[in-house]
GROMACS .gro file of C-alpha atoms in nm:
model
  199
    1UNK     CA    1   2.031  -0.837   5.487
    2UNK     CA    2   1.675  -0.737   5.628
    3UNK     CA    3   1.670  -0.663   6.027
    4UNK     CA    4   1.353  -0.821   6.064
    5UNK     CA    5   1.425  -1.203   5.963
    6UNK     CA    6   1.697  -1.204   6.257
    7UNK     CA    7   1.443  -1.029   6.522
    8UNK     CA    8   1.349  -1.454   6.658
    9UNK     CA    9   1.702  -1.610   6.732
   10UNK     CA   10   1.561  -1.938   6.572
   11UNK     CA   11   1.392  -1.793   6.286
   12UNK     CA   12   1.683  -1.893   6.047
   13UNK     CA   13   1.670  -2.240   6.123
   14UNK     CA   14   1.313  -2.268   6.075
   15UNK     CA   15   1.372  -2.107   5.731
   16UNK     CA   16   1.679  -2.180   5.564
   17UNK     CA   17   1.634  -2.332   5.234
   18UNK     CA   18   1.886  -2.456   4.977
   19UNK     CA   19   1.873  -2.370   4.599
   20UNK     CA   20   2.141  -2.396   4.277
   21UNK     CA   21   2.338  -2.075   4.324
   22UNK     CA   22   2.309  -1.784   4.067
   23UNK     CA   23   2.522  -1.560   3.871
   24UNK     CA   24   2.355  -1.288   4.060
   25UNK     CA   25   2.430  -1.454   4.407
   26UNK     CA   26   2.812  -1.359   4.384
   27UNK     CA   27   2.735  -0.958   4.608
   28UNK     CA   28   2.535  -1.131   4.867
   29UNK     CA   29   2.861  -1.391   4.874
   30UNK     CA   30   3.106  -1.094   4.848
   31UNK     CA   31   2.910  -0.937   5.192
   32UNK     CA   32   3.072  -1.206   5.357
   33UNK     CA   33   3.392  -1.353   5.166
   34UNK     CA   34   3.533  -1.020   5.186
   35UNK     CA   35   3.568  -1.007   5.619
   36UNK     CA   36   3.805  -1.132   5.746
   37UNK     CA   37   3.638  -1.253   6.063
   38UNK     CA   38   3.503  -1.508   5.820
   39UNK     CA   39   3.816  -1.674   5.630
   40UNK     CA   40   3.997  -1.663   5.942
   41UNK     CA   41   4.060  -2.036   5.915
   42UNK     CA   42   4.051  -2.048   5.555
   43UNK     CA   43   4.332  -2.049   5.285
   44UNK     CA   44   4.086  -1.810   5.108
   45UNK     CA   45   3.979  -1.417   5.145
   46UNK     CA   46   3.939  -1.165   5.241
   47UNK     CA   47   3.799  -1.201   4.915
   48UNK     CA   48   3.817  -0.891   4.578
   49UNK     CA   49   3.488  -0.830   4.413
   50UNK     CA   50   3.633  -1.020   4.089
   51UNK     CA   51   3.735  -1.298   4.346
   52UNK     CA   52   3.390  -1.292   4.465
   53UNK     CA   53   3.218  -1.326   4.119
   54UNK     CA   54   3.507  -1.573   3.998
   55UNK     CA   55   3.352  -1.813   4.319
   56UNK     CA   56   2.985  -1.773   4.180
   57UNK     CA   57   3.066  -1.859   3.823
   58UNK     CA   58   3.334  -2.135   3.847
   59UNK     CA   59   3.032  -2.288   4.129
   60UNK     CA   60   2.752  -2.239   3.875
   61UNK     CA   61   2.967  -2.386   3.592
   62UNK     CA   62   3.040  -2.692   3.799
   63UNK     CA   63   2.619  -2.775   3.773
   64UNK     CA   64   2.713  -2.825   3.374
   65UNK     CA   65   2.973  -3.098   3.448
   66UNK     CA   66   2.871  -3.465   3.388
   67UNK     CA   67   2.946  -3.660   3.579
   68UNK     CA   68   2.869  -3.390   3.847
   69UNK     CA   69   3.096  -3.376   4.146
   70UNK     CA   70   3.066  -3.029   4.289
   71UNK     CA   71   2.733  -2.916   4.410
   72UNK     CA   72   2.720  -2.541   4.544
   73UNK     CA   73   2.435  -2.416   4.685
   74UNK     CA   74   2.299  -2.085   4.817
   75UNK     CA   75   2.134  -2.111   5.156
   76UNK     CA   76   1.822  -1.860   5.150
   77UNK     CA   77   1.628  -1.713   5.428
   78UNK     CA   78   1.303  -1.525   5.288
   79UNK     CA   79   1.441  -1.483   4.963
   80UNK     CA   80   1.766  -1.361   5.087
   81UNK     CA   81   2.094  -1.547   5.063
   82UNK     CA   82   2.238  -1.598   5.436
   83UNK     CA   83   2.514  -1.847   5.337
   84UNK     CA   84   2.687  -2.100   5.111
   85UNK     CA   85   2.702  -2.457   5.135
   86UNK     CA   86   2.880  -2.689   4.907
   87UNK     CA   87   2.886  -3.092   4.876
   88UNK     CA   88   3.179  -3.224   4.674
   89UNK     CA   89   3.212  -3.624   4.535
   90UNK     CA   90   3.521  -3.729   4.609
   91UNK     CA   91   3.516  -4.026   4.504
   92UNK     CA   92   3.228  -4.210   4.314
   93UNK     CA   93   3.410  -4.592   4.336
   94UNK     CA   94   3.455  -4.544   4.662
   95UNK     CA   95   3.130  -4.327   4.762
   96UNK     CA   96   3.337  -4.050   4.949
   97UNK     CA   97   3.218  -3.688   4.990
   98UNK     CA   98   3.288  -3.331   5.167
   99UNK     CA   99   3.077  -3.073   5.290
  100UNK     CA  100   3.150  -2.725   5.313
  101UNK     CA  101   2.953  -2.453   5.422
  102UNK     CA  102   3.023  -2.037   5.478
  103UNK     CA  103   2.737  -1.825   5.691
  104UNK     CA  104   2.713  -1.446   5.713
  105UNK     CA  105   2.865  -1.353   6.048
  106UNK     CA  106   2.487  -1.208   6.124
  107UNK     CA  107   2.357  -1.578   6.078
  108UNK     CA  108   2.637  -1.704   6.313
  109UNK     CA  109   2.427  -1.865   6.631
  110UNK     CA  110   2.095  -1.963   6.413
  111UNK     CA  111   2.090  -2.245   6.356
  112UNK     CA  112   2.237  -2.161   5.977
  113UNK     CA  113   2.544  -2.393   5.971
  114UNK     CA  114   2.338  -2.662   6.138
  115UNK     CA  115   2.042  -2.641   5.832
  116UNK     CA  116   2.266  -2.659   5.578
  117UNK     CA  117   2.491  -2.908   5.692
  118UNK     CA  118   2.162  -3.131   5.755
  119UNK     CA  119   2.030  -3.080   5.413
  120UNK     CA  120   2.397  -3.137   5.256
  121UNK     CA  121   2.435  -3.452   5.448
  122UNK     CA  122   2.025  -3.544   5.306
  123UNK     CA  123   2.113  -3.477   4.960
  124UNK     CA  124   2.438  -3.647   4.968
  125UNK     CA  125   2.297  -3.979   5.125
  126UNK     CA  126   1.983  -3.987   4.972
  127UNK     CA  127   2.032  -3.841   4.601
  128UNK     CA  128   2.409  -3.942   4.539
  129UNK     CA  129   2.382  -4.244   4.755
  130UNK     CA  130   2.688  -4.188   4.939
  131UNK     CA  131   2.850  -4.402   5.173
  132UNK     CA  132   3.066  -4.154   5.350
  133UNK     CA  133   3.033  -3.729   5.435
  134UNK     CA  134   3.348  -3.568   5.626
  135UNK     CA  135   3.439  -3.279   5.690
  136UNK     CA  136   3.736  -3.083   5.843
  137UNK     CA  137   3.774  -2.759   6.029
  138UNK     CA  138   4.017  -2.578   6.173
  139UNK     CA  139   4.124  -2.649   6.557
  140UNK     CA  140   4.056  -2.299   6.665
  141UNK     CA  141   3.747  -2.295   6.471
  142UNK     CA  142   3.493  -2.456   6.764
  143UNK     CA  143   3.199  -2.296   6.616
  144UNK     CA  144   3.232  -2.502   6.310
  145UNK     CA  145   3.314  -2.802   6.526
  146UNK     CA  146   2.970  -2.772   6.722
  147UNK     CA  147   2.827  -2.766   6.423
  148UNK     CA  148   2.948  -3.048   6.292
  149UNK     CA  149   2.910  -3.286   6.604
  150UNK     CA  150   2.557  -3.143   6.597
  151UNK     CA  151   2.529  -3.286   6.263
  152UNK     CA  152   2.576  -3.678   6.430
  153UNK     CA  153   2.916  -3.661   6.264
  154UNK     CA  154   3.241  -3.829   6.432
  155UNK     CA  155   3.532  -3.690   6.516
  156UNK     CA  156   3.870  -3.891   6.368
  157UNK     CA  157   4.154  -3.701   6.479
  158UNK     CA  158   4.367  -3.471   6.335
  159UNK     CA  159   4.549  -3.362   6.014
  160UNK     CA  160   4.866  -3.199   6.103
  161UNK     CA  161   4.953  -2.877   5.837
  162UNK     CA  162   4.701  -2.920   5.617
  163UNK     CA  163   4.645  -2.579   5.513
  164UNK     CA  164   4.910  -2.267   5.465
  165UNK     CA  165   4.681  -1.982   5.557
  166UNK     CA  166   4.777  -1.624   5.663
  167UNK     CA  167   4.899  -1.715   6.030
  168UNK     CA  168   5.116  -2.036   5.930
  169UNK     CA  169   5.037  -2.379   5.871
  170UNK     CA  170   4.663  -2.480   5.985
  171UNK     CA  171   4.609  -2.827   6.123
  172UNK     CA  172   4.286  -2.969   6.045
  173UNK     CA  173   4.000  -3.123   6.276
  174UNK     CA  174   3.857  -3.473   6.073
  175UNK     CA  175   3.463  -3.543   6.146
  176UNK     CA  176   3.276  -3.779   5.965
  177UNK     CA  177   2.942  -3.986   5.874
  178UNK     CA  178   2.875  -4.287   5.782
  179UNK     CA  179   2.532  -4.401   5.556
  180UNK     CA  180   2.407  -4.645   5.838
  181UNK     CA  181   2.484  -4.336   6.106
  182UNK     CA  182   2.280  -4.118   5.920
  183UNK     CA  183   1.980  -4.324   5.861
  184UNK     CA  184   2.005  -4.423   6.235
  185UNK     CA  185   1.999  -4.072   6.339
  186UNK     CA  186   1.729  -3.964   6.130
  187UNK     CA  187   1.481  -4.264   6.197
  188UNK     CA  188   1.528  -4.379   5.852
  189UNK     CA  189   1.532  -4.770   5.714
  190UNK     CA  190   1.903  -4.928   5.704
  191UNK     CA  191   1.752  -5.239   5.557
  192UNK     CA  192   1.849  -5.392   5.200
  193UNK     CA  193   1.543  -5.387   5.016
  194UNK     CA  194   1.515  -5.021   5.075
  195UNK     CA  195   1.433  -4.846   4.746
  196UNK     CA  196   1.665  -4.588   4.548
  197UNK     CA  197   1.583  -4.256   4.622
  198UNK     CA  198   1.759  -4.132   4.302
  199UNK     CA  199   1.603  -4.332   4.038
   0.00000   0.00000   0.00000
């Protein structure tokens, strides 16, 4: 990762763009999955190379799927990928969906987390006209629970062992938003006659 894009402590957030991950994503990925600083909280990692490059192609094949319900993109800064972030239909009937999102510890206090949880959130409620985003993190994890009260989302309580990671069972924080939340936040129309985005 180049020393100059992190010179400006907001640069990243300014910059970060999301785009369909690539086959040829999975060593930038592997920089990260494989510390264990990162999938601290996570039932995953430190992750092999092959573990790595199993991540990439199982989240590229999931683009092929139809209906689609996994979306995995790679969050770029100048060309360079900084971080992961991942929106997941849980539920079509119902209009459910996760985010997920995994930054290079040298991105951590950017503004990365933030700008790919916003454009998750965008392309969830706009494109797959969602009706409701959570997400869950880990207690402990209060970077990742900034971020996601940053992102307008509520917090619901919590989900008691959730998770059996390397340290025991992890509880699980609950944050969530709703359509009507989201368009409030972001200044956009709630009304009924407002058009489909995705047609």
């Amino acid at each position: 990762m180049g020393d100059r894009i992190w010179q400006d402590r907001f640069v990243a957030r300014q910059l970060v763009t999301l785009s369909r991950i690539e086959l040829a994503d999975w060593r930038a990925v592997h920089s990260w999955a494989s510390l264990p600083e990162v999938c601290r909280f996570q039932a995953w990692g430190p992750n092999t190379q092959e573990e790595s490059r199993a991540f990439v192609a199982t989240a590229l094949d999931a683009w092929a799927y139809s209906p689609q319900r996994r979306f995995v993109y790679a969050a770029r800064v100048e060309g360079e990928v900084v971080g992961v972030g991942e929106l997941h239909v849980r539920s079509r009937g119902q209009r459910q969906g996760e985010i997920t999102y995994s930054v290079h510890p040298r991105a951590w206090g950017r503004g990365v987390g933030t700008a790919i949880g916003k454009e998750l959130l965008a392309r969830g409620f706009e494109h797959l006209r969602l009706h409701r985003i959570y997400a869950t993190c880990d207690p402990r994890n209060l970077g990742s629970a900034r971020v996601l009260g940053r992102l307008g989302m509520t917090w619901e309580g919590r989900h008691r062992h959730t998770a059996l990671i390397r340290d025991g069972w992890r509880d699980s924080e609950m944050f969530s938003i709703l359509e009507e939340e989201w368009r409030e936040n972001n200044g956009q129309d709630t009304g009924p006659g407002r058009p489909n985005p995705g047609a």
